Amino acid sequence: MVRPPLHNANFRLLSVNSLDNGNQTKEDWVNTQLIPVQAVGSLFCIFILLSNLLVITAVITNRRFHYPFYYLLANLAASDFLAAIAYVYLMFHTGQASRKLTVNGYFLRQGLLDTSLSASLANLLVIALERYISVMNCKVHSNLTKRRVTLLIVLVWAVSISMGAVPSLGWNCVCNLESCSQLAPVFSRSYLIFWSVSNLVAFLVMVSVYVRIYVYVKRKTAVLKVHTSGSINRKRTPIKLIKTVMTVLGAFVICWTPGLVVLLLDGLNCEQCQVMKFKRWLLLLAVLNSVMNPCIYSYKDEEMWATIKNLLHCVGNGTRRQRSSKANSRPLSSGQDTGISQPPSEETKVSAHGELKGSLLFV
């Protein structure tokens, strides 16, 4: 039997999906509903782009953030930045516009979302590794070198791009239309099963790791309270950074788990589940996750918020360089620092880490 040319297969694929999902598309994405969704979604995406750009800039310009944890946090912000671009592309290529997409257009639309999600998940896994290393070595920040952190970041994006590109490289249903999914028209159901299960397992692993780290640090902190008078700067202890990451992880799991479960049901060809009805709300939930992350960074880390505010002042006053320099050297509050304009010396860092190490884990 001769296989039909690819362009014929593409035409058949689009035609089948238009017939199968046409009624659902007309019902859910008429212009009176699509335009408000695009307007609100665009505002969210603008906020995501600008806020995550501020987080990345804050990490680059503030020398107090030049540690592996904050480099990885900036990389997580970069994945949210990519997610905003993916959401914009999806919003303006859905509904009636989706019928004009070619197969490559579908691959691009879904691939951007998959890459951004994979990047967020991989970043959280790497941050979990960095936190585990730092806590087990009795330090606020790990000893990962810049070279190793750079390699980890490159590895994160290599894996993420590969995951997003797998369907376009052959794991799709272009030549087997009966195996096509509903939510991702050119993706085969077997790929959705693999992708959703692997991500759900990664969620469980990350939650287990962070719970173990949190319990360990919480127990040591309880011992610390008994043997000290509370003189250690609580904003620099591991528990503070771990709470930040656990909040980000919690928001990520809450916002993405329903979508992965629905993808899994679609992959299992659950005809009674009516997965298309949940598509709009799951997308909104995913967008809210990227909106929440920069807010969590700012709320949980006062120094990050202070740096972001100074960056905004720089933009408003037209004196970016001068004010950024002041922000990097300005103390967070009068009760926490001495007001020295220069960054803390190496001796001060060693002393602070030594105090934490001796008090936290060697009591």
Coordinates of C-alpha atoms in Angstrom, one line a residue:
M1 CA 0.0 0.0 0.0
V2 CA 1.4 3.4 -1.0
R3 CA 1.5 6.0 1.8
P4 CA -0.3 9.2 0.9
P5 CA 1.8 12.3 0.4
L6 CA 2.4 14.4 3.6
H7 CA 0.4 17.4 2.3
N8 CA -2.6 15.1 1.7
A9 CA -2.2 13.6 5.2
N10 CA -2.1 17.2 6.6
F11 CA -5.3 18.1 4.7
R12 CA -7.1 14.9 6.0
L13 CA -5.8 15.6 9.5
L14 CA -7.2 19.1 9.6
S15 CA -10.5 18.1 8.0
V16 CA -11.0 15.3 10.5
N17 CA -10.4 17.5 13.5
S18 CA -12.6 20.2 12.0
L19 CA -15.5 17.7 11.7
D20 CA -14.9 16.2 15.1
N21 CA -14.3 19.4 17.1
G22 CA -16.1 21.9 14.9
N23 CA -19.2 22.1 17.1
Q24 CA -17.2 22.4 20.2
T25 CA -15.1 25.2 18.7
K26 CA -18.1 27.1 17.6
E27 CA -19.7 26.7 21.0
D28 CA -16.7 27.6 23.1
W29 CA -14.8 30.1 21.0
V30 CA -17.3 32.4 19.3
N31 CA -16.1 35.9 18.8
T32 CA -18.1 37.4 21.7
Q33 CA -16.2 35.2 24.0
L34 CA -12.8 34.9 22.3
I35 CA -12.1 38.6 22.1
P36 CA -12.5 39.2 25.9
V37 CA -10.4 36.1 26.5
Q38 CA -7.7 37.5 24.2
A39 CA -7.9 40.9 25.8
V40 CA -7.6 39.7 29.4
G41 CA -5.0 37.0 28.4
S42 CA -2.9 39.6 26.7
L43 CA -2.9 41.8 29.8
F44 CA -1.8 38.8 31.9
C45 CA 0.9 38.0 29.4
I46 CA 2.2 41.5 29.4
F47 CA 2.4 41.4 33.2
I48 CA 4.2 38.0 33.0
L49 CA 6.8 39.3 30.5
L50 CA 7.5 42.5 32.4
S51 CA 7.6 41.1 35.9
N52 CA 9.8 38.1 35.0
L53 CA 12.1 40.4 33.1
L54 CA 12.4 42.5 36.3
V55 CA 13.2 39.4 38.3
I56 CA 16.0 38.4 35.8
T57 CA 17.3 41.9 35.8
A58 CA 17.3 42.0 39.6
V59 CA 19.4 38.9 39.8
I60 CA 21.9 40.2 37.2
T61 CA 22.3 43.7 38.7
N62 CA 22.3 42.9 42.5
R63 CA 25.5 41.2 43.6
R64 CA 23.8 39.8 46.6
F65 CA 21.9 37.5 44.3
H66 CA 25.0 36.1 42.6
Y67 CA 24.6 32.6 44.1
P68 CA 23.5 29.4 42.4
F69 CA 20.0 29.5 43.9
Y70 CA 19.2 32.9 42.5
Y71 CA 20.7 32.0 39.1
L72 CA 18.4 29.1 38.9
L73 CA 15.5 31.2 40.1
A74 CA 16.2 33.6 37.2
N75 CA 16.2 30.7 34.8
L76 CA 12.8 29.7 36.2
A77 CA 11.6 33.3 35.5
A78 CA 13.0 32.8 31.9
S79 CA 10.8 29.7 31.5
D80 CA 7.8 31.8 32.6
F81 CA 8.8 34.4 30.1
L82 CA 8.7 31.8 27.4
A83 CA 5.3 30.6 28.7
A84 CA 3.9 34.1 28.2
I85 CA 5.0 34.0 24.5
A86 CA 3.5 30.5 24.2
Y87 CA 0.2 31.7 25.7
V88 CA 0.0 34.7 23.3
Y89 CA 0.6 32.4 20.3
L90 CA -2.0 30.0 21.5
M91 CA -4.7 32.6 22.2
F92 CA -4.4 34.1 18.7
H93 CA -4.3 30.7 17.0
T94 CA -7.3 29.1 18.6
G95 CA -11.0 28.9 17.7
Q96 CA -11.7 29.7 14.1
A97 CA -8.0 30.6 13.5
S98 CA -6.9 27.1 14.5
R99 CA -8.6 25.8 11.3
K100 CA -6.1 27.7 9.2
L101 CA -3.1 26.2 11.0
T102 CA -0.9 23.7 9.1
V103 CA 0.4 20.6 10.9
N104 CA 3.7 22.5 11.5
G105 CA 1.6 25.3 13.0
Y106 CA 0.0 22.9 15.4
F107 CA 3.5 21.5 16.3
L108 CA 4.7 25.0 17.0
R109 CA 1.7 25.9 19.1
Q110 CA 1.8 22.8 21.3
G111 CA 5.6 22.7 21.3
L112 CA 6.0 26.1 22.8
L113 CA 3.7 25.2 25.7
D114 CA 5.4 21.8 26.2
T115 CA 8.8 23.4 26.2
S116 CA 7.9 26.1 28.7
L117 CA 6.3 23.6 31.0
S118 CA 9.2 21.2 30.7
A119 CA 11.6 24.1 31.4
S120 CA 9.7 25.1 34.6
L121 CA 9.6 21.5 35.8
A122 CA 13.3 20.9 35.0
N123 CA 14.2 24.2 36.8
L124 CA 12.3 23.1 39.9
L125 CA 14.1 19.8 39.9
V126 CA 17.5 21.5 39.6
I127 CA 16.6 23.9 42.3
A128 CA 15.6 21.0 44.5
L129 CA 19.1 19.5 43.9
E130 CA 20.8 22.8 44.8
R131 CA 18.7 23.2 48.0
Y132 CA 19.5 19.6 49.0
I133 CA 23.2 20.1 48.5
S134 CA 23.2 23.3 50.4
V135 CA 21.2 22.0 53.4
M136 CA 23.2 18.8 53.7
N137 CA 26.4 20.8 53.6
C138 CA 25.1 23.1 56.4
K139 CA 25.1 26.2 54.2
V140 CA 22.7 28.8 53.1
H141 CA 24.0 28.6 49.5
S142 CA 25.6 25.6 47.8
N143 CA 29.2 25.5 46.5
L144 CA 28.2 24.9 42.9
T145 CA 30.5 26.9 40.7
K146 CA 29.3 29.2 38.0
R147 CA 30.5 26.8 35.4
R148 CA 28.4 24.0 36.9
V149 CA 25.4 26.2 37.2
T150 CA 25.8 27.3 33.6
L151 CA 25.9 23.6 32.5
L152 CA 22.8 22.9 34.5
I153 CA 20.9 25.7 32.9
V154 CA 22.1 24.6 29.4
L155 CA 21.0 21.0 30.3
V156 CA 17.6 22.3 31.5
W157 CA 16.9 24.0 28.1
A158 CA 18.3 21.1 26.1
V159 CA 15.9 18.7 27.8
S160 CA 13.0 21.1 27.6
I161 CA 13.4 21.9 23.9
S162 CA 13.8 18.1 23.2
M163 CA 10.6 17.3 25.0
G164 CA 8.8 20.0 23.0
A165 CA 10.2 18.8 19.7
V166 CA 9.6 15.1 20.1
P167 CA 6.1 15.1 18.4
S168 CA 7.4 17.0 15.4
L169 CA 10.3 14.5 15.1
G170 CA 7.9 11.6 14.6
W171 CA 5.9 10.8 17.7
N172 CA 2.6 12.1 16.3
C173 CA -0.6 10.9 14.6
V174 CA -0.1 12.4 11.1
C175 CA 0.0 9.0 9.5
N176 CA -2.4 7.3 12.0
L177 CA -5.4 9.6 12.4
E178 CA -7.3 7.2 14.6
S179 CA -4.7 7.7 17.4
C180 CA -5.0 11.5 17.4
S181 CA -5.9 13.2 20.7
Q182 CA -8.6 15.8 21.1
L183 CA -6.8 18.5 23.1
A184 CA -3.6 18.4 20.9
P185 CA -4.9 17.4 17.4
V186 CA -1.5 16.4 15.9
F187 CA -0.3 14.5 19.1
S188 CA -0.9 10.8 19.4
R189 CA -2.6 9.6 22.5
S190 CA 0.3 7.4 23.5
Y191 CA 2.6 10.5 23.6
L192 CA 0.1 12.3 25.9
I193 CA 0.1 9.3 28.2
F194 CA 3.9 9.3 28.4
W195 CA 4.1 13.1 28.8
S196 CA 1.5 13.5 31.5
V197 CA 2.6 10.4 33.5
S198 CA 6.2 11.4 33.4
N199 CA 5.3 14.9 34.6
L200 CA 3.0 13.7 37.4
V201 CA 5.8 11.3 38.6
A202 CA 8.2 14.3 38.6
F203 CA 5.7 16.3 40.7
L204 CA 5.6 13.5 43.3
V205 CA 9.4 13.2 43.4
M206 CA 9.9 17.0 43.9
V207 CA 7.2 17.2 46.6
S208 CA 8.9 14.3 48.4
V209 CA 12.3 15.9 48.2
Y210 CA 11.1 19.2 49.4
V211 CA 9.1 17.7 52.3
R212 CA 12.2 15.8 53.4
I213 CA 14.4 18.9 53.2
Y214 CA 11.8 21.0 55.0
V215 CA 11.3 18.5 57.8
Y216 CA 15.1 18.2 58.2
V217 CA 15.7 22.0 58.4
K218 CA 12.6 22.5 60.6
R219 CA 13.9 20.0 63.1
K220 CA 17.4 21.6 63.1
T221 CA 15.9 25.1 63.4
A222 CA 13.9 23.9 66.5
V223 CA 17.2 22.8 68.0
L224 CA 18.7 26.2 67.1
K225 CA 16.0 28.1 69.0
V226 CA 16.7 26.1 72.1
H227 CA 20.5 26.8 72.1
T228 CA 20.5 30.4 70.8
S229 CA 18.8 33.7 71.6
G230 CA 17.5 34.2 68.1
S231 CA 20.4 36.5 67.0
I232 CA 20.9 34.9 63.6
N233 CA 19.4 36.7 60.7
R234 CA 16.4 34.7 59.8
K235 CA 16.2 36.0 56.3
R236 CA 19.5 34.3 55.5
T237 CA 18.7 30.9 56.8
P238 CA 18.0 27.9 54.6
I239 CA 14.4 27.7 55.8
K240 CA 13.6 31.1 54.3
L241 CA 14.8 30.1 50.8
I242 CA 13.1 26.7 51.1
K243 CA 9.8 28.3 52.0
T244 CA 10.1 30.4 48.8
V245 CA 10.7 27.4 46.6
M246 CA 8.1 25.3 48.2
T247 CA 5.5 28.1 47.7
V248 CA 6.5 28.2 44.0
L249 CA 6.4 24.5 43.7
G250 CA 3.0 24.3 45.4
A251 CA 1.5 26.9 43.0
F252 CA 3.0 25.0 40.1
V253 CA 1.6 21.6 41.2
I254 CA -1.8 23.1 41.9
C255 CA -2.0 24.9 38.6
W256 CA -0.7 22.2 36.3
T257 CA -1.9 18.9 37.9
P258 CA -5.5 19.3 36.7
G259 CA -4.3 19.9 33.2
L260 CA -2.0 16.9 33.2
V261 CA -4.8 14.7 34.6
V262 CA -7.1 15.8 31.7
L263 CA -4.3 15.2 29.2
L264 CA -3.9 11.7 30.7
L265 CA -7.6 11.1 30.3
D266 CA -7.5 12.3 26.7
G267 CA -4.6 10.0 26.1
L268 CA -6.6 7.1 27.5
N269 CA -9.4 8.0 25.1
C270 CA -11.9 8.6 27.8
E271 CA -15.0 9.4 25.8
Q272 CA -17.2 10.2 28.8
C273 CA -14.8 12.7 30.3
Q274 CA -15.6 15.5 27.8
V275 CA -12.1 16.9 28.0
M276 CA -12.7 19.7 25.6
K277 CA -15.0 21.4 28.1
F278 CA -12.1 21.9 30.5
K279 CA -9.6 23.2 27.9
R280 CA -10.4 26.9 28.5
W281 CA -10.2 26.8 32.3
L282 CA -7.1 24.7 32.4
L283 CA -5.4 27.2 30.1
L284 CA -6.4 30.1 32.4
L285 CA -5.1 28.1 35.4
A286 CA -1.8 27.7 33.7
V287 CA -1.6 31.4 32.9
L288 CA -2.3 32.2 36.5
N289 CA 0.7 30.1 37.6
S290 CA 3.1 32.3 35.6
V291 CA 1.4 35.4 37.0
M292 CA 1.8 34.1 40.5
N293 CA 5.5 33.2 40.4
P294 CA 7.0 36.7 40.3
C295 CA 4.6 37.8 43.0
I296 CA 5.8 34.9 45.1
Y297 CA 9.4 35.9 44.6
S298 CA 8.7 39.5 45.7
Y299 CA 6.5 38.6 48.6
K300 CA 8.8 35.9 50.1
D301 CA 12.1 37.7 49.5
E302 CA 12.0 41.3 50.8
E303 CA 15.4 42.1 49.2
M304 CA 14.2 40.9 45.8
W305 CA 11.2 43.3 46.2
A306 CA 13.5 46.1 47.3
T307 CA 15.6 45.6 44.2
I308 CA 12.6 45.4 41.9
K309 CA 11.2 48.7 43.3
N310 CA 14.5 50.4 42.8
L311 CA 14.7 49.1 39.2
L312 CA 11.2 50.6 38.6
H313 CA 12.4 53.9 40.1
C314 CA 15.3 53.8 37.8
V315 CA 13.0 53.4 34.8
G316 CA 10.7 56.1 36.0
N317 CA 13.5 58.6 36.8
G318 CA 15.7 57.8 33.8
T319 CA 18.7 57.1 35.9
R320 CA 18.9 53.3 35.7
R321 CA 22.6 52.8 36.2
Q322 CA 23.0 55.2 39.2
R323 CA 19.9 54.0 41.0
S324 CA 20.7 50.3 40.3
S325 CA 24.1 50.8 41.9
K326 CA 22.5 52.3 45.0
A327 CA 20.0 49.5 45.2
N328 CA 22.7 46.8 45.1
S329 CA 24.6 48.4 48.0
R330 CA 21.6 49.7 50.0
P331 CA 20.8 47.6 53.1
L332 CA 17.4 45.9 53.2
S333 CA 16.4 47.6 56.5
S334 CA 18.0 49.4 59.3
G335 CA 17.5 46.5 61.7
Q336 CA 19.2 44.0 59.5
D337 CA 22.3 45.6 58.1
T338 CA 24.8 48.2 59.1
G339 CA 24.2 50.6 56.2
I340 CA 27.7 50.0 54.6
S341 CA 27.6 51.0 50.9
Q342 CA 30.0 48.3 49.9
P343 CA 28.9 44.7 49.5
P344 CA 29.7 42.4 52.5
S345 CA 33.4 41.4 52.7
E346 CA 34.5 37.8 52.3
E347 CA 35.3 37.8 56.0
T348 CA 31.8 38.8 56.9
K349 CA 30.3 36.1 54.6
V350 CA 32.6 33.4 56.2
S351 CA 31.6 34.6 59.7
A352 CA 27.9 34.6 58.9
H353 CA 28.1 31.1 57.3
G354 CA 30.2 29.9 60.1
E355 CA 27.7 31.1 62.7
L356 CA 24.9 29.4 60.9
K357 CA 26.8 26.2 60.3
G358 CA 27.9 25.9 63.9
S359 CA 24.5 26.9 65.4
L360 CA 22.2 25.0 63.0
L361 CA 23.9 21.6 62.6
F362 CA 26.6 21.3 65.2
V363 CA 24.8 22.0 68.5

